[in-house]
Coordinates of C-alpha atoms in Angstrom, one line a residue:
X1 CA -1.6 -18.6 41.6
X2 CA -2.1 -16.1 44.8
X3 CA -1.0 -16.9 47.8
X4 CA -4.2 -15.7 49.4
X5 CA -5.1 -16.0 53.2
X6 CA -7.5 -17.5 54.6
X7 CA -8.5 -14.7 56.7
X8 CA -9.4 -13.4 53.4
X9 CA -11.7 -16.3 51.9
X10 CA -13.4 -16.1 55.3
X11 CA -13.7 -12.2 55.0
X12 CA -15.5 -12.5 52.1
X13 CA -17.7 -15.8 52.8
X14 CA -18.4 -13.8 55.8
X15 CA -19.6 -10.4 53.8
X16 CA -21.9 -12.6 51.3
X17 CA -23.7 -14.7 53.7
X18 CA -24.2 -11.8 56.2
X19 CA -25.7 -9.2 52.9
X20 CA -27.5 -11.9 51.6
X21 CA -29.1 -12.2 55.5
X22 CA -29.9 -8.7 55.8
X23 CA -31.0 -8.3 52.2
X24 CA -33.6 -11.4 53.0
X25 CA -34.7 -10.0 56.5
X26 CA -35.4 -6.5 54.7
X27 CA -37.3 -7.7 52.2
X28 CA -39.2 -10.5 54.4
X29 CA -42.4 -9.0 53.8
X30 CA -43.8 -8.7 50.0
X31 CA -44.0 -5.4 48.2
X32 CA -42.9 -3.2 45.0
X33 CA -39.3 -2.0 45.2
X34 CA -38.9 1.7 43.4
X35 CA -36.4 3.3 42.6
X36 CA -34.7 5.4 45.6
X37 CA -35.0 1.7 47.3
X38 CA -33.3 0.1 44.5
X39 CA -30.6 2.8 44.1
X40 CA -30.0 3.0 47.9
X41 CA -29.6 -1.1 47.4
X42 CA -27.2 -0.8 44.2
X43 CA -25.2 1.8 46.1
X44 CA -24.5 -0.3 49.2
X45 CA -23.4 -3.5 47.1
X46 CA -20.9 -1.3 44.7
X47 CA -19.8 0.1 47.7
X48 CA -18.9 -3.2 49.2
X49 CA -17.1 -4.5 45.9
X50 CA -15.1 -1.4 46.0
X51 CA -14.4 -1.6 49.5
X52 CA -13.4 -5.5 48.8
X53 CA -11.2 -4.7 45.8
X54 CA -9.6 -1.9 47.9
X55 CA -8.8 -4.6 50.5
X56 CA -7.7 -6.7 47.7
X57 CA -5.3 -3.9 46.5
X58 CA -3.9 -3.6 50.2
X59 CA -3.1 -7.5 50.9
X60 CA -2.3 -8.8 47.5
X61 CA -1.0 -6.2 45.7
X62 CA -2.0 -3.9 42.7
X63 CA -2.0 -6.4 39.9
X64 CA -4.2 -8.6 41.8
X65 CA -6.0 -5.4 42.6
X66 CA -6.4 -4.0 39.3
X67 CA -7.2 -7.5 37.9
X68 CA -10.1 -8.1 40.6
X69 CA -11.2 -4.2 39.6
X70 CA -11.7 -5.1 35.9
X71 CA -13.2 -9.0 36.2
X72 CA -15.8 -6.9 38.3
X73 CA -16.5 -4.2 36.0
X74 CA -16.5 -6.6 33.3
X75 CA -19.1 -9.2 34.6
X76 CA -21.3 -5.9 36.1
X77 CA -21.4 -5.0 32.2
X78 CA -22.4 -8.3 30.5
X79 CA -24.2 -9.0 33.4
X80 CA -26.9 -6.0 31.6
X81 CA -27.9 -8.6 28.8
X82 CA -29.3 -10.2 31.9
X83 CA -31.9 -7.5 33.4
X84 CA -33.4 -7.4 29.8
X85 CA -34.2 -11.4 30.0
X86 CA -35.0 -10.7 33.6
X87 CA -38.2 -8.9 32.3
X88 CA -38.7 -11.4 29.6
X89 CA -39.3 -13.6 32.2
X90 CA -41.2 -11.7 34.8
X91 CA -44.1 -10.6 31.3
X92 CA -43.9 -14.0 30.4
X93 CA -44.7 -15.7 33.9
X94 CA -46.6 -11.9 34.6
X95 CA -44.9 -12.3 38.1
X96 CA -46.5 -9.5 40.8
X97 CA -44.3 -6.7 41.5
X98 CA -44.5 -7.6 44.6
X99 CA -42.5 -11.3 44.4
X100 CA -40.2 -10.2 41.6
X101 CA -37.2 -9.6 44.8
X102 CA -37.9 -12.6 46.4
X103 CA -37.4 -15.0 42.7
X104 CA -34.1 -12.4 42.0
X105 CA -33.2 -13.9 45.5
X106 CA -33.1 -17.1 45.1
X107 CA -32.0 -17.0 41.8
X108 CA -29.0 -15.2 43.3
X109 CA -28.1 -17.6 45.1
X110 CA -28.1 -20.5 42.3
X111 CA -25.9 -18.2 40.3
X112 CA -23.4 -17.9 43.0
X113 CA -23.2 -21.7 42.8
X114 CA -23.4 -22.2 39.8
X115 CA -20.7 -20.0 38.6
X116 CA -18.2 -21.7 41.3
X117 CA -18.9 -24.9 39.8
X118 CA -18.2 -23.3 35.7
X119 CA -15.2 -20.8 37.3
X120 CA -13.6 -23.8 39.1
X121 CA -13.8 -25.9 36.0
X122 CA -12.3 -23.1 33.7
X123 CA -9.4 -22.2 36.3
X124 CA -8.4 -26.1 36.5
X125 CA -8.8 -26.7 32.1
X126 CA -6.9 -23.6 31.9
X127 CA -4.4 -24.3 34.3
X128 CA -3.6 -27.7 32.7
X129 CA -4.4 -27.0 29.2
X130 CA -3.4 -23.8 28.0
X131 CA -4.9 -23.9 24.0
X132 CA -8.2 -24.0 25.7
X133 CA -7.9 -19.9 25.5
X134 CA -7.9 -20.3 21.8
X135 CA -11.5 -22.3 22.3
X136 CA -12.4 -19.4 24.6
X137 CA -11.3 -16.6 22.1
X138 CA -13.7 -18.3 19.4
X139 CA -16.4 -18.3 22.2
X140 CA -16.4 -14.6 22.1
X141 CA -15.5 -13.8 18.9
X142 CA -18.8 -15.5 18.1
X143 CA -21.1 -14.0 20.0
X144 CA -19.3 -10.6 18.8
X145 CA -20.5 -11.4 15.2
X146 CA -23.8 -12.0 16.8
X147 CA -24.0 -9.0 19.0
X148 CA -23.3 -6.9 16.1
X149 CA -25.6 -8.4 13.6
X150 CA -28.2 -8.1 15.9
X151 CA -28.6 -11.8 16.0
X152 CA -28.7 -12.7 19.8
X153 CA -30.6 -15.7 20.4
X154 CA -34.0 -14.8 22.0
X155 CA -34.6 -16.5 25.3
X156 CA -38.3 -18.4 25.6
X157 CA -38.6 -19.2 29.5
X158 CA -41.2 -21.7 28.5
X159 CA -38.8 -23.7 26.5
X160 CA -35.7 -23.9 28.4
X161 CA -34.7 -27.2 29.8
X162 CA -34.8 -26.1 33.4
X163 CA -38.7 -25.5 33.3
X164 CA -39.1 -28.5 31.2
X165 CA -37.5 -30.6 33.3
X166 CA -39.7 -28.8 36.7
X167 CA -42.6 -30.1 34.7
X168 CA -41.8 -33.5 35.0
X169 CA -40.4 -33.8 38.6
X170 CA -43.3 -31.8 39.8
X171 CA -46.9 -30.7 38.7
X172 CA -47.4 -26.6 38.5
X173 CA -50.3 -25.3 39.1
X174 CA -51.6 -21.9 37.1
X175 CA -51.9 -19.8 39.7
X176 CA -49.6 -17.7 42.2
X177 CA -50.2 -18.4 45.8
X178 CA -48.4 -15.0 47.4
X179 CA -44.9 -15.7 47.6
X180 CA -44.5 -19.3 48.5
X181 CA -42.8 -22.1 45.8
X182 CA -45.4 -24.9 47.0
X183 CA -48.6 -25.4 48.3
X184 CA -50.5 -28.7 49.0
X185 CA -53.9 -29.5 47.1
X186 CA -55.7 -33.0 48.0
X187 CA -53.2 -33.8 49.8
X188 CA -49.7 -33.6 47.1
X189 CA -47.4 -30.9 47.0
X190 CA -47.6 -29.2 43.8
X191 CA -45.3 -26.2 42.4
X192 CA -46.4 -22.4 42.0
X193 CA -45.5 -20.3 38.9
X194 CA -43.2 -19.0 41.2
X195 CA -41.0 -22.0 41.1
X196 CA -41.4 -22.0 37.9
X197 CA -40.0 -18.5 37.4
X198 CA -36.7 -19.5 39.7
X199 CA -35.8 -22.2 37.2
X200 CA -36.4 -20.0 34.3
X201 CA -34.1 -17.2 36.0
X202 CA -31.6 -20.1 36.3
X203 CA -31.3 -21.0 32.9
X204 CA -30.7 -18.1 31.7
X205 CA -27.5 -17.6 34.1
X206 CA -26.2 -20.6 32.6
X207 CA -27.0 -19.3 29.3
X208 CA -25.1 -16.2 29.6
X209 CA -22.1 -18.4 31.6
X210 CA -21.3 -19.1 28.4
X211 CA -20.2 -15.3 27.5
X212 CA -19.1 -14.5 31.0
X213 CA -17.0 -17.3 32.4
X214 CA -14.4 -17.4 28.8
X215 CA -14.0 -13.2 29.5
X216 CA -13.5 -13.3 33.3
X217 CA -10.3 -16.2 32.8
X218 CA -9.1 -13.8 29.8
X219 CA -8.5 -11.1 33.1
X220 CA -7.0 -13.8 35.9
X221 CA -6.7 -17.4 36.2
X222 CA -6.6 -17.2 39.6
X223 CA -9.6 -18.7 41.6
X224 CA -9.7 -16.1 44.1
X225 CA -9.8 -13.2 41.9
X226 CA -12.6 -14.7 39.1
X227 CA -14.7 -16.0 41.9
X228 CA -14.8 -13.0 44.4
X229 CA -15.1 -10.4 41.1
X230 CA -18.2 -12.4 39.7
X231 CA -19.9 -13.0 43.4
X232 CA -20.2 -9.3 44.4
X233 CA -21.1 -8.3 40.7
X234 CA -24.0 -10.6 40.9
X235 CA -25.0 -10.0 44.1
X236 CA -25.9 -6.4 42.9
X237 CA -28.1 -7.6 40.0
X238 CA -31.6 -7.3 41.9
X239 CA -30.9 -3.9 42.7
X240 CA -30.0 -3.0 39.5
X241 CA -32.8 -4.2 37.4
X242 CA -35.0 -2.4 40.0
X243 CA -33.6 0.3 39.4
X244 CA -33.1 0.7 35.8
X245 CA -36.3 -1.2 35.0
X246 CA -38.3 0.5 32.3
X247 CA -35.0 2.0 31.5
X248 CA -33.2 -0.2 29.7
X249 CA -33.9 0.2 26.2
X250 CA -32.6 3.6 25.9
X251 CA -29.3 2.2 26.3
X252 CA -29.4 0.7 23.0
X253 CA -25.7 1.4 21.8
X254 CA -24.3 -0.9 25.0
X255 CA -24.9 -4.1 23.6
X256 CA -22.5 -2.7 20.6
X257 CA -20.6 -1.7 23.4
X258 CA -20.1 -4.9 25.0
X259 CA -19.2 -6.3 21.5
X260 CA -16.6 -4.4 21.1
X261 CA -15.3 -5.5 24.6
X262 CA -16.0 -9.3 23.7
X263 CA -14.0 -8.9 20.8
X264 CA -11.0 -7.1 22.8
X265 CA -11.2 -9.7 25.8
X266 CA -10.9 -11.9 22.7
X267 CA -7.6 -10.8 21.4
X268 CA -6.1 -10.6 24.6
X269 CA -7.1 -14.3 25.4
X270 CA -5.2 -15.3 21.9
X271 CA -2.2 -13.1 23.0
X272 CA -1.9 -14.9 26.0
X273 CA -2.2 -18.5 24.7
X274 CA 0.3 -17.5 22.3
X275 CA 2.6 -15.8 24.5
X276 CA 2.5 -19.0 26.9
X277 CA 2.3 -21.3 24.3
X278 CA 4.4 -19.9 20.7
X279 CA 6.9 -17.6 22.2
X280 CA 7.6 -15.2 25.0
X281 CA 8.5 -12.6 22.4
X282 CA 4.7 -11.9 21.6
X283 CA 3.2 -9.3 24.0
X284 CA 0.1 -9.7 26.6
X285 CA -2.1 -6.9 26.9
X286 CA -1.4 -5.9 30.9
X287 CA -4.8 -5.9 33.3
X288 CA -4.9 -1.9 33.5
X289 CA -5.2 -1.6 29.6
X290 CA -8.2 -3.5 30.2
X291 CA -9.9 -2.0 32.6
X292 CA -8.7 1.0 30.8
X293 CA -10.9 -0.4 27.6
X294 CA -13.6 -1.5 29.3
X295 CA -14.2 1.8 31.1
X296 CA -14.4 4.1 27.9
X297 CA -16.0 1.5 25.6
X298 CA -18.6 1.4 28.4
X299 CA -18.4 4.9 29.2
X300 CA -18.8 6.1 25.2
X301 CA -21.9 3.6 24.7
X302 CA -23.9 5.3 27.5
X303 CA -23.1 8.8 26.4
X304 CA -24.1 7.9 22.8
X305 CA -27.7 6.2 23.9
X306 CA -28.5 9.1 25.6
X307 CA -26.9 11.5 23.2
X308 CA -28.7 9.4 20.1
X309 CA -32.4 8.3 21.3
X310 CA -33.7 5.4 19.2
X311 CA -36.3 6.0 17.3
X312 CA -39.4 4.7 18.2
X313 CA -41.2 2.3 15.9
X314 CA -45.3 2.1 16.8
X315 CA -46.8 2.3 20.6
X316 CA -44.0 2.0 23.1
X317 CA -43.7 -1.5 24.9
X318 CA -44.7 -1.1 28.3
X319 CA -41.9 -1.3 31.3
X320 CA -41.0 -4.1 33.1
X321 CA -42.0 -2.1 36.5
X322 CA -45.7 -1.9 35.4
X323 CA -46.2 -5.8 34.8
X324 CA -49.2 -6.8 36.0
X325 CA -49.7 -6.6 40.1
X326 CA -52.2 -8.9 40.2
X327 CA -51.8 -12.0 42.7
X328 CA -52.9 -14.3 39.6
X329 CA -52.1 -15.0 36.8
X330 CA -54.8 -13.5 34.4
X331 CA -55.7 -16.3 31.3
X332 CA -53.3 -15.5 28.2
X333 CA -54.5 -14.9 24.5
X334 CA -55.1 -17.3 22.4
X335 CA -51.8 -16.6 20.5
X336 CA -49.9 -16.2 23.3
X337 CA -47.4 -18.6 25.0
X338 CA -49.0 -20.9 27.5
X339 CA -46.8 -20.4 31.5
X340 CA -46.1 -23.7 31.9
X341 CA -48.8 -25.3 33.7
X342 CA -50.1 -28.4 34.4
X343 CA -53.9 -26.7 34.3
X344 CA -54.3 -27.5 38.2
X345 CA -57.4 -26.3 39.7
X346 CA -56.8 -24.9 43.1
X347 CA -59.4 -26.6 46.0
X348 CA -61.5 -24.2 47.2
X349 CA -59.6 -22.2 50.3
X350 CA -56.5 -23.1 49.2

C-alpha cells in the first residue's frame, strides 16, 4: 500500500467538495445546458484530474502516477455505457431539460458514496483473499461475451429496486413541481418524479459497479489510487452527457471497444492472481502497457465510428437534448410504461 500523506487526502477532499460547491452555486437557477456550457464544464474537470494525477506523479512517484492515469481513463471510458442509460432514464421519467443537472447532481454525489463503500470492500477482499481476482476476471470476461453479442441487459427505470422500493417508503405524485424532490398536499409530504428519477439514476451506478469496481482493482489495490481515479472521473459525467447528448450513437464501435478492454483488464487480473498466487515466474502485465491499451483500443473505436457511420434503420430516434421541456409530465400511451406514480392529484395551487 502507499504511503500517502494526509496533506494529500485533504487536498483532494478539499478539490471535490469545493467543485461540487461551485458547480451547485452555478447551476442554482434551472435552465437547459448546451453545448459550449457543457464542453467548458467537461474541460475544467479533465483538467483537474490531470492536474491531480500530475500531483500524484510528483509525490508518489510514476507508477502510482501512471496507475492513477489509467484507473481514470479507464472508469471515464466504461463510464460512456452510463450517458446512454442516463437518457433512458431522462425519456422515460420525460424529465425537463431544465432539471436534468440538478438530478445528475445529486446522483453524483450518491455515486461518490457509493463507490467508496464497493472500492473499500474490493481493496480489503483483495487484500486478504487474493483468488478473488479469478472471480473478478470471470466478472469481465462475462460481460465481454455480452458486449460482443450484443446482449447487454436493457435497463427499465421503472423496474429497478431503488424506485420500487421509493414507492413504498413514500407516495409519488405524477407531476413535476420545478425542481424540488417534495412538496406537501393535504397536509403529507409526498415525492416528485424527480425523486424518482435520482433513485433510478442510482441504480444504475450500482448496476454498472459491477463492470467498473472488478477493472479499476485489476490497475491498483491501493485505496488511494482506485478511489481518487473513480471520484474525479465521475465527477465529470454531467458535463459529458451534456455535451455529447444526441451524439452518442454514432459512436457505435466503442462498446466493441470497451469489450476488448474488459477482456484485456481480464487477463491481466488472472496474471496477477497467478503471479501472487502459482509462481513468481509468470509475468504481470506493467500499468503503462495498460494505459498504453486502453488509449489505442479507445482511440481506434472512435476513429472507426466516425470513419464507418451506422446505417440507419427507419426514422431516426430523437436526441436525448430535445426531450420534452415541458414542466409536466404529459399522460403516456396506452402501450407505454407507466412513471411510477402513485396517480396523486395535485390540490389546486399547489
Amino acid at each position: 500500500m502507499l504511503d500517502v500523506p494526509f496533506w494529500l487526502w485533504a487536498a483532494f477532499a478539499a478539490t471535490v467538495v469545493v467543485s461540487l460547491a461551485v458547480d451547485l452555486l452555478s447551476h442554482r437557477t434551472a435552465h437547459v445546458i448546451g453545448f459550449k456550457e457543457a464542453a467548458a464544464w467537461s474541460g475544467l474537470w479533465v483538467s483537474l484530474a490531470l492536474i491531480f494525477g500530475a500531483v500524484v506523479f510528483l509525490v508518489l512517484g510514476t507508477t502510482a502516477g501512471t496507475e492513477y492515469t489509467t484507473a481514470w481513463l479507464l472508469e471515464k471510458s466504461l463510464s460512456v455505457d452510463n450517458l446512454f442509460v442516463f437518457a433512458v432514464i431522462f425519456a422515460y421519467f420525460k424529465v425537463p431539460r431544465a432539471y436534468q443537472h440538478r438530478v445528475l447532481f445529486f446522483g453524483v454525489i450518491g455515486a461518490l458514496v457509493f463507490r467508496g463503500i464497493f472500492l473499500s470492500l474490493g481493496v480489503a477482499v483483495v487484500s486478504r483473499f487474493t483468488a478473488v481476482l479469478f472471480a473478478f476476471a470471470a466478472v469481465l470476461f462475462y460481460s465481454t461475451y455480452k458486449r460482443l453479442k450484443d446482449e447487454e441487459e436493457s435497463f427499465d427505470p421503472g423496474k429497478s429496486f431503488a424506485v420500487k422500493m421509493l414507492r413504498k417508503l413514500i407516495p409519488v405524485r405524477d407531476e413535476y413541481a420545478g425542481a424540488k424532490f417534495f412538496v406537501k398536499e393535504a397536509g403529507k409530504r409526498i415525492a416528485t418524479p424527480l425523486l424518482a428519477v435520482v433513485a433510478a439514476i442510482e441504480a444504475a451506478d450500482l448496476i454498472f459497479a459491477v463492470d467498473s469496481v472488478p477493472a479499476v482493482l485489476a490497475v491498483s489495490d491501493d485505496a488511494f489510487i482506485v478511489y481518487t481515479s473513480n471520484a474525479f472521473a465521475i465527477l465529470g459525467l454531467r458535463a459529458l452527457y451534456f455535451m455529447l447528448a444526441g451524439l452518442l450513437d454514432r459512436f457505435h464501435y466503442l462498446s466493441k471497444g470497451l469489450a476488448i478492454i474488459l477482456a484485456f483488464i481480464g487477463v491481466k487480473l488472472i496474471l496477477q492472481a497467478s503471479h501472487k498466487l502459482i509462481s513468481p515466474s509468470i509475468p504481470e502485465i506493467p500499468s503503462p502497457i495498460s494505459l498504453a491499451v486502453i488509449v489505442v483500443v479507445l482511440t481506434g473505436s472512435v476513429v472507426l465510428s466516425l470513419k464507418r457511420p451506422q446505417e440507419s434503420h427507419g426514422p431516426e430516434p430523437v436526441p436525448p437534448s430535445t426531450a420534452n421541456t415541458d414542466a409536466r409530465l404529459a399522460p403516456p400511451a396506452a402501450d407505454e410504461p407507466q412513471p411510477p406514480g402513485e396517480n396523486h392529484r395535485p390540490e389546486s395551487g399547489a
